[in-house]
Amino acid sequence: MKKVIISIGVLAMLFNVPTWTQNAVLQSSAAVSELVGENAAPVYMWLNMGINLERFGFWDNTESYQIYQRQANYSKAESTALFKQEIGNKLSEASASDLVQMYYKKIVWTWTEGTYQMDRYGIGNESSMGAGRGGGGGIAGSYSYTNAITELLQGDSAYRTGLLWIVYVMNFLMYCFNSIRLIGGICLKRYDEVSLILVILGFIGFYILWEIKSRYIYPVYPLLVVLSYMGFKDTYDFIFHREGTLERYSLRKR
C-alpha cells in the first residue's frame, strides 16, 4: 500500500512538471505577471458543457465559453460561480427521464469511436448540403483539398457508406469480445485483469460528466484492442472446444 501511495504521489508531481516549467520560464522572462492558469477557464465550464439535452455534451455552440468570456470577463472565480448556478438550473429543470436519455446518448456517442469522429475528421463530412471549408456549420470537418479519393467518399456515396459500415461492425465486435472476456473473467474469478477494467470504467465514468468528443478515448484504446483480442481467443476456443478455454490467455501466467 505504501508503494502505491508513493507511486501516485510521484505521478502527480510528474504530471505538474510541464506547468511548473512553463510558469518558471514565462515569469522569469516577464512575459506574464501572474501564474499561468490563474484565470483559466474553470473545470466547471466543461462540466456545464457536459449537461446539454440537445447536444448531450458535444460542445454547446460556445454558450459555456461566452459565460466565461463575456459575463465573467475571463475571471476564474466569477465564472465558477456562474457555471455552478447554470449547472444547478439545468439539473433542476430537466426531468429524470431527460437526464437518463442524455447520459445514454453520451455513452453511445463517446464509445463508438472510429464511427462518428471518423465520419467527421477522418474522411470529412462534406456533402451536397455544405461544400467548401466550414460547410454545413458547426465544427469544421470538410476537406482541405479534394482528390480522387475524396470524390469517391463524397456525400452518401456507396464507397463512403461501405467504409463506415465496416468500421461500425469492427467497433461493435470489439465491444462484444471485450464483454465476453469480462464475463469470462468474472465466471472464473480471474482478478489479474481487474486494474485494466477499472481504467476503462474510470474513462466511462469521467466522460459521462465531462464535455465529450469521441477522440478523447484514444488513450484507453490499446486496452480495448488487447482485451478484445483475448475475448476473440476465448470465443474461438469455446466454439472449437479447445482445452484451456478462458484460462490460457490470462495476462498473468500461473
PDB file of C-alpha atoms in Angstrom:
ATOM      1  CA  MET A   1       0.000   0.000   0.000  1.00  0.00           C
ATOM      2  CA  LYS A   2       2.888   2.323   0.820  1.00  0.00           C
ATOM      3  CA  LYS A   3       4.380   1.786  -2.641  1.00  0.00           C
ATOM      4  CA  VAL A   4       1.023   2.556  -4.259  1.00  0.00           C
ATOM      5  CA  ILE A   5       0.715   5.854  -2.373  1.00  0.00           C
ATOM      6  CA  ILE A   6       4.289   6.817  -3.267  1.00  0.00           C
ATOM      7  CA  SER A   7       3.664   5.937  -6.922  1.00  0.00           C
ATOM      8  CA  ILE A   8       0.539   8.117  -7.018  1.00  0.00           C
ATOM      9  CA  GLY A   9       2.457  10.988  -5.439  1.00  0.00           C
ATOM     10  CA  VAL A  10       5.318  10.718  -7.943  1.00  0.00           C
ATOM     11  CA  LEU A  11       2.847  10.522 -10.839  1.00  0.00           C
ATOM     12  CA  ALA A  12       1.018  13.632  -9.590  1.00  0.00           C
ATOM     13  CA  MET A  13       4.297  15.505  -9.329  1.00  0.00           C
ATOM     14  CA  LEU A  14       5.414  14.500 -12.832  1.00  0.00           C
ATOM     15  CA  PHE A  15       2.002  15.463 -14.184  1.00  0.00           C
ATOM     16  CA  ASN A  16       2.578  19.043 -12.964  1.00  0.00           C
ATOM     17  CA  VAL A  17       6.175  19.378 -14.180  1.00  0.00           C
ATOM     18  CA  PRO A  18       5.196  20.905 -17.581  1.00  0.00           C
ATOM     19  CA  THR A  19       3.044  23.557 -15.871  1.00  0.00           C
ATOM     20  CA  TRP A  20       5.735  24.404 -13.323  1.00  0.00           C
ATOM     21  CA  THR A  21       8.334  24.664 -16.075  1.00  0.00           C
ATOM     22  CA  GLN A  22       6.090  26.880 -18.186  1.00  0.00           C
ATOM     23  CA  ASN A  23       5.393  29.211 -15.260  1.00  0.00           C
ATOM     24  CA  ALA A  24       9.079  29.474 -14.363  1.00  0.00           C
ATOM     25  CA  VAL A  25      10.152  30.324 -17.913  1.00  0.00           C
ATOM     26  CA  LEU A  26       7.370  32.828 -18.612  1.00  0.00           C
ATOM     27  CA  GLN A  27       7.681  34.629 -15.290  1.00  0.00           C
ATOM     28  CA  SER A  28      11.474  34.780 -15.426  1.00  0.00           C
ATOM     29  CA  SER A  29      11.235  36.438 -18.842  1.00  0.00           C
ATOM     30  CA  ALA A  30       8.498  38.803 -17.592  1.00  0.00           C
ATOM     31  CA  ALA A  31       6.161  37.528 -20.285  1.00  0.00           C
ATOM     32  CA  VAL A  32       3.393  37.152 -17.689  1.00  0.00           C
ATOM     33  CA  SER A  33       2.759  38.808 -14.339  1.00  0.00           C
ATOM     34  CA  GLU A  34       0.720  36.017 -12.750  1.00  0.00           C
ATOM     35  CA  LEU A  35       0.714  32.254 -12.743  1.00  0.00           C
ATOM     36  CA  VAL A  36      -0.368  30.655 -15.993  1.00  0.00           C
ATOM     37  CA  GLY A  37      -3.848  29.311 -15.403  1.00  0.00           C
ATOM     38  CA  GLU A  38      -4.613  31.787 -12.611  1.00  0.00           C
ATOM     39  CA  ASN A  39      -7.692  32.903 -14.534  1.00  0.00           C
ATOM     40  CA  ALA A  40      -8.013  29.983 -16.918  1.00  0.00           C
ATOM     41  CA  ALA A  41     -11.453  28.602 -17.691  1.00  0.00           C
ATOM     42  CA  PRO A  42     -12.537  26.557 -14.653  1.00  0.00           C
ATOM     43  CA  VAL A  43     -13.310  22.849 -14.605  1.00  0.00           C
ATOM     44  CA  TYR A  44     -16.970  23.756 -14.184  1.00  0.00           C
ATOM     45  CA  MET A  45     -17.078  25.101 -17.746  1.00  0.00           C
ATOM     46  CA  TRP A  46     -16.561  21.597 -19.162  1.00  0.00           C
ATOM     47  CA  LEU A  47     -18.924  20.096 -16.603  1.00  0.00           C
ATOM     48  CA  ASN A  48     -21.529  22.618 -17.722  1.00  0.00           C
ATOM     49  CA  MET A  49     -20.951  21.658 -21.361  1.00  0.00           C
ATOM     50  CA  GLY A  50     -21.454  18.039 -20.327  1.00  0.00           C
ATOM     51  CA  ILE A  51     -25.050  18.723 -19.293  1.00  0.00           C
ATOM     52  CA  ASN A  52     -26.832  19.568 -22.523  1.00  0.00           C
ATOM     53  CA  LEU A  53     -30.062  17.860 -23.542  1.00  0.00           C
ATOM     54  CA  GLU A  54     -29.754  18.872 -27.196  1.00  0.00           C
ATOM     55  CA  ARG A  55     -26.083  18.122 -27.862  1.00  0.00           C
ATOM     56  CA  PHE A  56     -25.542  15.771 -24.880  1.00  0.00           C
ATOM     57  CA  GLY A  57     -22.148  17.236 -24.078  1.00  0.00           C
ATOM     58  CA  PHE A  58     -20.630  17.581 -27.540  1.00  0.00           C
ATOM     59  CA  TRP A  59     -19.707  21.267 -27.431  1.00  0.00           C
ATOM     60  CA  ASP A  60     -22.584  23.721 -26.914  1.00  0.00           C
ATOM     61  CA  ASN A  61     -22.148  26.291 -29.672  1.00  0.00           C
ATOM     62  CA  THR A  62     -19.824  28.357 -27.401  1.00  0.00           C
ATOM     63  CA  GLU A  63     -22.590  29.032 -24.834  1.00  0.00           C
ATOM     64  CA  SER A  64     -20.356  27.999 -21.936  1.00  0.00           C
ATOM     65  CA  TYR A  65     -17.361  29.882 -23.279  1.00  0.00           C
ATOM     66  CA  GLN A  66     -19.449  33.038 -23.602  1.00  0.00           C
ATOM     67  CA  ILE A  67     -20.287  32.816 -19.895  1.00  0.00           C
ATOM     68  CA  TYR A  68     -16.565  32.723 -19.129  1.00  0.00           C
ATOM     69  CA  GLN A  69     -15.625  35.308 -21.746  1.00  0.00           C
ATOM     70  CA  ARG A  70     -18.439  37.866 -21.652  1.00  0.00           C
ATOM     71  CA  GLN A  71     -20.313  37.505 -18.383  1.00  0.00           C
ATOM     72  CA  ALA A  72     -17.279  36.794 -16.184  1.00  0.00           C
ATOM     73  CA  ASN A  73     -14.724  38.716 -18.261  1.00  0.00           C
ATOM     74  CA  TYR A  74     -12.209  35.846 -18.051  1.00  0.00           C
ATOM     75  CA  SER A  75     -12.394  35.748 -14.240  1.00  0.00           C
ATOM     76  CA  LYS A  76     -11.988  32.180 -12.989  1.00  0.00           C
ATOM     77  CA  ALA A  77     -13.674  32.805  -9.636  1.00  0.00           C
ATOM     78  CA  GLU A  78     -16.625  34.713 -11.074  1.00  0.00           C
ATOM     79  CA  SER A  79     -17.183  32.257 -13.911  1.00  0.00           C
ATOM     80  CA  THR A  80     -17.016  29.330 -11.476  1.00  0.00           C
ATOM     81  CA  ALA A  81     -19.960  30.781  -9.544  1.00  0.00           C
ATOM     82  CA  LEU A  82     -21.897  31.356 -12.770  1.00  0.00           C
ATOM     83  CA  PHE A  83     -21.227  27.821 -14.022  1.00  0.00           C
ATOM     84  CA  LYS A  84     -22.303  26.287 -10.707  1.00  0.00           C
ATOM     85  CA  GLN A  85     -25.546  28.239 -10.926  1.00  0.00           C
ATOM     86  CA  GLU A  86     -26.053  27.182 -14.549  1.00  0.00           C
ATOM     87  CA  ILE A  87     -25.417  23.509 -13.710  1.00  0.00           C
ATOM     88  CA  GLY A  88     -27.908  23.708 -10.853  1.00  0.00           C
ATOM     89  CA  ASN A  89     -30.537  25.258 -13.118  1.00  0.00           C
ATOM     90  CA  LYS A  90     -30.076  22.573 -15.765  1.00  0.00           C
ATOM     91  CA  LEU A  91     -30.368  19.737 -13.272  1.00  0.00           C
ATOM     92  CA  SER A  92     -33.464  21.221 -11.632  1.00  0.00           C
ATOM     93  CA  GLU A  93     -35.230  21.948 -14.917  1.00  0.00           C
ATOM     94  CA  ALA A  94     -34.546  18.567 -16.587  1.00  0.00           C
ATOM     95  CA  SER A  95     -36.636  15.547 -15.670  1.00  0.00           C
ATOM     96  CA  ALA A  96     -35.066  12.271 -14.570  1.00  0.00           C
ATOM     97  CA  SER A  97     -36.085  10.755 -17.911  1.00  0.00           C
ATOM     98  CA  ASP A  98     -34.407  13.586 -19.823  1.00  0.00           C
ATOM     99  CA  LEU A  99     -31.156  13.110 -17.912  1.00  0.00           C
ATOM    100  CA  VAL A 100     -31.164   9.336 -18.371  1.00  0.00           C
ATOM    101  CA  GLN A 101     -31.655   9.729 -22.142  1.00  0.00           C
ATOM    102  CA  MET A 102     -28.924  12.357 -22.345  1.00  0.00           C
ATOM    103  CA  TYR A 103     -26.378  10.262 -20.452  1.00  0.00           C
ATOM    104  CA  TYR A 104     -27.292   7.208 -22.520  1.00  0.00           C
ATOM    105  CA  LYS A 105     -26.623   9.183 -25.713  1.00  0.00           C
ATOM    106  CA  LYS A 106     -23.308  10.416 -24.294  1.00  0.00           C
ATOM    107  CA  ILE A 107     -22.127   6.893 -23.580  1.00  0.00           C
ATOM    108  CA  VAL A 108     -23.157   5.580 -27.005  1.00  0.00           C
ATOM    109  CA  TRP A 109     -21.693   8.555 -28.857  1.00  0.00           C
ATOM    110  CA  THR A 110     -18.389   8.599 -26.990  1.00  0.00           C
ATOM    111  CA  TRP A 111     -17.703   4.880 -27.166  1.00  0.00           C
ATOM    112  CA  THR A 112     -18.483   4.370 -30.825  1.00  0.00           C
ATOM    113  CA  GLU A 113     -15.023   5.755 -31.619  1.00  0.00           C
ATOM    114  CA  GLY A 114     -13.975   5.219 -35.214  1.00  0.00           C
ATOM    115  CA  THR A 115     -17.508   5.949 -36.311  1.00  0.00           C
ATOM    116  CA  TYR A 116     -18.780   9.460 -35.641  1.00  0.00           C
ATOM    117  CA  GLN A 117     -15.333  11.006 -35.282  1.00  0.00           C
ATOM    118  CA  MET A 118     -14.037   9.148 -38.324  1.00  0.00           C
ATOM    119  CA  ASP A 119     -17.023  10.377 -40.299  1.00  0.00           C
ATOM    120  CA  ARG A 120     -16.260  13.993 -39.417  1.00  0.00           C
ATOM    121  CA  TYR A 121     -12.488  14.226 -39.088  1.00  0.00           C
ATOM    122  CA  GLY A 122     -11.226  11.087 -40.791  1.00  0.00           C
ATOM    123  CA  ILE A 123     -12.929  11.147 -44.169  1.00  0.00           C
ATOM    124  CA  GLY A 124     -14.592  14.549 -43.862  1.00  0.00           C
ATOM    125  CA  ASN A 125     -18.249  15.459 -43.598  1.00  0.00           C
ATOM    126  CA  GLU A 126     -18.756  17.442 -46.786  1.00  0.00           C
ATOM    127  CA  SER A 127     -21.926  16.730 -48.698  1.00  0.00           C
ATOM    128  CA  SER A 128     -24.077  18.374 -51.309  1.00  0.00           C
ATOM    129  CA  MET A 129     -25.615  20.441 -48.495  1.00  0.00           C
ATOM    130  CA  GLY A 130     -22.353  22.002 -47.359  1.00  0.00           C
ATOM    131  CA  ALA A 131     -19.435  22.354 -49.730  1.00  0.00           C
ATOM    132  CA  GLY A 132     -16.205  24.203 -49.008  1.00  0.00           C
ATOM    133  CA  ARG A 133     -14.434  24.874 -45.741  1.00  0.00           C
ATOM    134  CA  GLY A 134     -16.796  25.110 -42.837  1.00  0.00           C
ATOM    135  CA  GLY A 135     -19.660  23.854 -44.978  1.00  0.00           C
ATOM    136  CA  GLY A 136     -22.601  22.512 -43.045  1.00  0.00           C
ATOM    137  CA  GLY A 137     -21.900  24.695 -39.995  1.00  0.00           C
ATOM    138  CA  GLY A 138     -20.609  23.649 -36.617  1.00  0.00           C
ATOM    139  CA  ILE A 139     -17.114  22.313 -36.141  1.00  0.00           C
ATOM    140  CA  ALA A 140     -15.177  22.117 -39.376  1.00  0.00           C
ATOM    141  CA  GLY A 141     -14.789  18.703 -40.871  1.00  0.00           C
ATOM    142  CA  SER A 142     -14.561  19.490 -44.549  1.00  0.00           C
ATOM    143  CA  TYR A 143     -11.665  18.701 -46.861  1.00  0.00           C
ATOM    144  CA  SER A 144      -8.660  20.999 -47.123  1.00  0.00           C
ATOM    145  CA  TYR A 145      -8.377  19.915 -50.748  1.00  0.00           C
ATOM    146  CA  THR A 146     -10.019  17.354 -52.990  1.00  0.00           C
ATOM    147  CA  ASN A 147      -8.641  14.441 -54.974  1.00  0.00           C
ATOM    148  CA  ALA A 148      -9.886  11.203 -56.494  1.00  0.00           C
ATOM    149  CA  ILE A 149     -10.303   9.550 -53.084  1.00  0.00           C
ATOM    150  CA  THR A 150     -12.284  12.411 -51.579  1.00  0.00           C
ATOM    151  CA  GLU A 151     -14.576  12.323 -54.603  1.00  0.00           C
ATOM    152  CA  LEU A 152     -15.232   8.621 -54.001  1.00  0.00           C
ATOM    153  CA  LEU A 153     -16.100   9.327 -50.363  1.00  0.00           C
ATOM    154  CA  GLN A 154     -18.204  12.392 -51.076  1.00  0.00           C
ATOM    155  CA  GLY A 155     -21.688  12.717 -49.600  1.00  0.00           C
ATOM    156  CA  ASP A 156     -23.621   9.469 -49.318  1.00  0.00           C
ATOM    157  CA  SER A 157     -21.669   7.528 -51.914  1.00  0.00           C
ATOM    158  CA  ALA A 158     -21.608   3.738 -51.799  1.00  0.00           C
ATOM    159  CA  TYR A 159     -17.872   3.824 -51.023  1.00  0.00           C
ATOM    160  CA  ARG A 160     -18.383   6.059 -48.013  1.00  0.00           C
ATOM    161  CA  THR A 161     -21.338   4.059 -46.729  1.00  0.00           C
ATOM    162  CA  GLY A 162     -19.463   0.784 -47.186  1.00  0.00           C
ATOM    163  CA  LEU A 163     -16.386   2.058 -45.346  1.00  0.00           C
ATOM    164  CA  LEU A 164     -18.455   3.358 -42.446  1.00  0.00           C
ATOM    165  CA  TRP A 165     -20.345   0.084 -42.101  1.00  0.00           C
ATOM    166  CA  ILE A 166     -17.069  -1.844 -41.992  1.00  0.00           C
ATOM    167  CA  VAL A 167     -15.947   0.388 -39.128  1.00  0.00           C
ATOM    168  CA  TYR A 168     -19.323   0.116 -37.370  1.00  0.00           C
ATOM    169  CA  VAL A 169     -19.156  -3.676 -37.444  1.00  0.00           C
ATOM    170  CA  MET A 170     -15.497  -3.802 -36.317  1.00  0.00           C
ATOM    171  CA  ASN A 171     -16.280  -1.429 -33.442  1.00  0.00           C
ATOM    172  CA  PHE A 172     -19.325  -3.452 -32.400  1.00  0.00           C
ATOM    173  CA  LEU A 173     -17.388  -6.724 -32.479  1.00  0.00           C
ATOM    174  CA  MET A 174     -14.583  -5.199 -30.422  1.00  0.00           C
ATOM    175  CA  TYR A 175     -17.011  -4.385 -27.611  1.00  0.00           C
ATOM    176  CA  CYS A 176     -18.659  -7.798 -27.912  1.00  0.00           C
ATOM    177  CA  PHE A 177     -15.311  -9.556 -27.431  1.00  0.00           C
ATOM    178  CA  ASN A 178     -14.445  -7.211 -24.577  1.00  0.00           C
ATOM    179  CA  SER A 179     -17.719  -8.180 -22.905  1.00  0.00           C
ATOM    180  CA  ILE A 180     -17.019 -11.877 -23.442  1.00  0.00           C
ATOM    181  CA  ARG A 181     -13.586 -11.511 -21.843  1.00  0.00           C
ATOM    182  CA  LEU A 182     -15.061  -9.583 -18.912  1.00  0.00           C
ATOM    183  CA  ILE A 183     -17.885 -12.072 -18.302  1.00  0.00           C
ATOM    184  CA  GLY A 184     -15.478 -14.993 -18.608  1.00  0.00           C
ATOM    185  CA  GLY A 185     -13.156 -13.389 -16.096  1.00  0.00           C
ATOM    186  CA  ILE A 186     -15.993 -12.919 -13.610  1.00  0.00           C
ATOM    187  CA  CYS A 187     -17.159 -16.514 -14.006  1.00  0.00           C
ATOM    188  CA  LEU A 188     -13.629 -17.865 -13.472  1.00  0.00           C
ATOM    189  CA  LYS A 189     -12.804 -15.355 -10.704  1.00  0.00           C
ATOM    190  CA  ARG A 190      -9.829 -14.111 -12.698  1.00  0.00           C
ATOM    191  CA  TYR A 191      -8.653 -10.962 -10.922  1.00  0.00           C
ATOM    192  CA  ASP A 192      -5.410 -10.132 -12.705  1.00  0.00           C
ATOM    193  CA  GLU A 193      -7.258  -8.004 -15.277  1.00  0.00           C
ATOM    194  CA  VAL A 194      -9.275  -6.004 -12.737  1.00  0.00           C
ATOM    195  CA  SER A 195      -6.970  -2.972 -12.930  1.00  0.00           C
ATOM    196  CA  LEU A 196      -7.450  -2.755 -16.703  1.00  0.00           C
ATOM    197  CA  ILE A 197     -11.225  -2.944 -16.328  1.00  0.00           C
ATOM    198  CA  LEU A 198     -11.131  -0.238 -13.659  1.00  0.00           C
ATOM    199  CA  VAL A 199      -9.211   2.049 -16.019  1.00  0.00           C
ATOM    200  CA  ILE A 200     -11.873   1.591 -18.707  1.00  0.00           C
ATOM    201  CA  LEU A 201     -14.691   2.121 -16.186  1.00  0.00           C
ATOM    202  CA  GLY A 202     -12.898   5.250 -14.980  1.00  0.00           C
ATOM    203  CA  PHE A 203     -12.875   6.644 -18.511  1.00  0.00           C
ATOM    204  CA  ILE A 204     -16.559   5.828 -18.921  1.00  0.00           C
ATOM    205  CA  GLY A 205     -17.468   7.477 -15.616  1.00  0.00           C
ATOM    206  CA  PHE A 206     -15.387  10.581 -16.313  1.00  0.00           C
ATOM    207  CA  TYR A 207     -16.839  11.223 -19.758  1.00  0.00           C
ATOM    208  CA  ILE A 208     -20.391  10.744 -18.522  1.00  0.00           C
ATOM    209  CA  LEU A 209     -19.855  14.023 -16.659  1.00  0.00           C
ATOM    210  CA  TRP A 210     -17.351  15.822 -18.916  1.00  0.00           C
ATOM    211  CA  GLU A 211     -17.736  17.567 -22.224  1.00  0.00           C
ATOM    212  CA  ILE A 212     -17.224  14.853 -24.810  1.00  0.00           C
ATOM    213  CA  LYS A 213     -15.517  14.237 -28.072  1.00  0.00           C
ATOM    214  CA  SER A 214     -15.106  10.703 -29.231  1.00  0.00           C
ATOM    215  CA  ARG A 215     -11.372  11.082 -29.814  1.00  0.00           C
ATOM    216  CA  TYR A 216     -10.874  11.643 -26.081  1.00  0.00           C
ATOM    217  CA  ILE A 217     -10.900   7.880 -25.504  1.00  0.00           C
ATOM    218  CA  TYR A 218      -7.801   7.244 -27.639  1.00  0.00           C
ATOM    219  CA  PRO A 219      -5.608   6.670 -24.523  1.00  0.00           C
ATOM    220  CA  VAL A 220      -7.698   3.659 -23.492  1.00  0.00           C
ATOM    221  CA  TYR A 221      -7.962   2.157 -26.973  1.00  0.00           C
ATOM    222  CA  PRO A 222      -4.878  -0.086 -26.602  1.00  0.00           C
ATOM    223  CA  LEU A 223      -6.570  -1.770 -23.625  1.00  0.00           C
ATOM    224  CA  LEU A 224      -9.777  -2.249 -25.598  1.00  0.00           C
ATOM    225  CA  VAL A 225      -7.903  -3.789 -28.521  1.00  0.00           C
ATOM    226  CA  VAL A 226      -5.894  -6.189 -26.315  1.00  0.00           C
ATOM    227  CA  LEU A 227      -8.921  -7.304 -24.292  1.00  0.00           C
ATOM    228  CA  SER A 228     -10.912  -7.670 -27.499  1.00  0.00           C
ATOM    229  CA  TYR A 229      -8.253  -9.981 -28.922  1.00  0.00           C
ATOM    230  CA  MET A 230      -8.295 -12.050 -25.749  1.00  0.00           C
ATOM    231  CA  GLY A 231     -12.093 -12.215 -25.903  1.00  0.00           C
ATOM    232  CA  PHE A 232     -11.850 -13.380 -29.511  1.00  0.00           C
ATOM    233  CA  LYS A 233      -9.467 -16.178 -28.492  1.00  0.00           C
ATOM    234  CA  ASP A 234     -11.860 -17.193 -25.715  1.00  0.00           C
ATOM    235  CA  THR A 235     -14.703 -17.358 -28.227  1.00  0.00           C
ATOM    236  CA  TYR A 236     -12.634 -19.301 -30.750  1.00  0.00           C
ATOM    237  CA  ASP A 237     -11.602 -21.854 -28.140  1.00  0.00           C
ATOM    238  CA  PHE A 238     -15.162 -22.227 -26.881  1.00  0.00           C
ATOM    239  CA  ILE A 239     -16.592 -22.773 -30.373  1.00  0.00           C
ATOM    240  CA  PHE A 240     -13.973 -25.359 -31.302  1.00  0.00           C
ATOM    241  CA  HIS A 241     -13.940 -26.945 -27.831  1.00  0.00           C
ATOM    242  CA  ARG A 242     -10.252 -26.429 -27.297  1.00  0.00           C
ATOM    243  CA  GLU A 243      -8.866 -27.275 -23.873  1.00  0.00           C
ATOM    244  CA  GLY A 244      -7.901 -24.433 -21.601  1.00  0.00           C
ATOM    245  CA  THR A 245     -10.710 -22.209 -22.806  1.00  0.00           C
ATOM    246  CA  LEU A 246     -10.825 -18.833 -20.994  1.00  0.00           C
ATOM    247  CA  GLU A 247      -7.848 -19.768 -18.858  1.00  0.00           C
ATOM    248  CA  ARG A 248      -4.854 -19.998 -21.158  1.00  0.00           C
ATOM    249  CA  TYR A 249      -4.869 -16.352 -22.228  1.00  0.00           C
ATOM    250  CA  SER A 250      -4.781 -14.647 -18.878  1.00  0.00           C
ATOM    251  CA  LEU A 251      -2.449 -11.631 -18.697  1.00  0.00           C
ATOM    252  CA  ARG A 252      -0.575 -13.279 -15.852  1.00  0.00           C
ATOM    253  CA  LYS A 253       0.902 -16.748 -16.220  1.00  0.00           C
ATOM    254  CA  ARG A 254       0.049 -19.132 -13.446  1.00  0.00           C
TER     255      ARG A 254
END
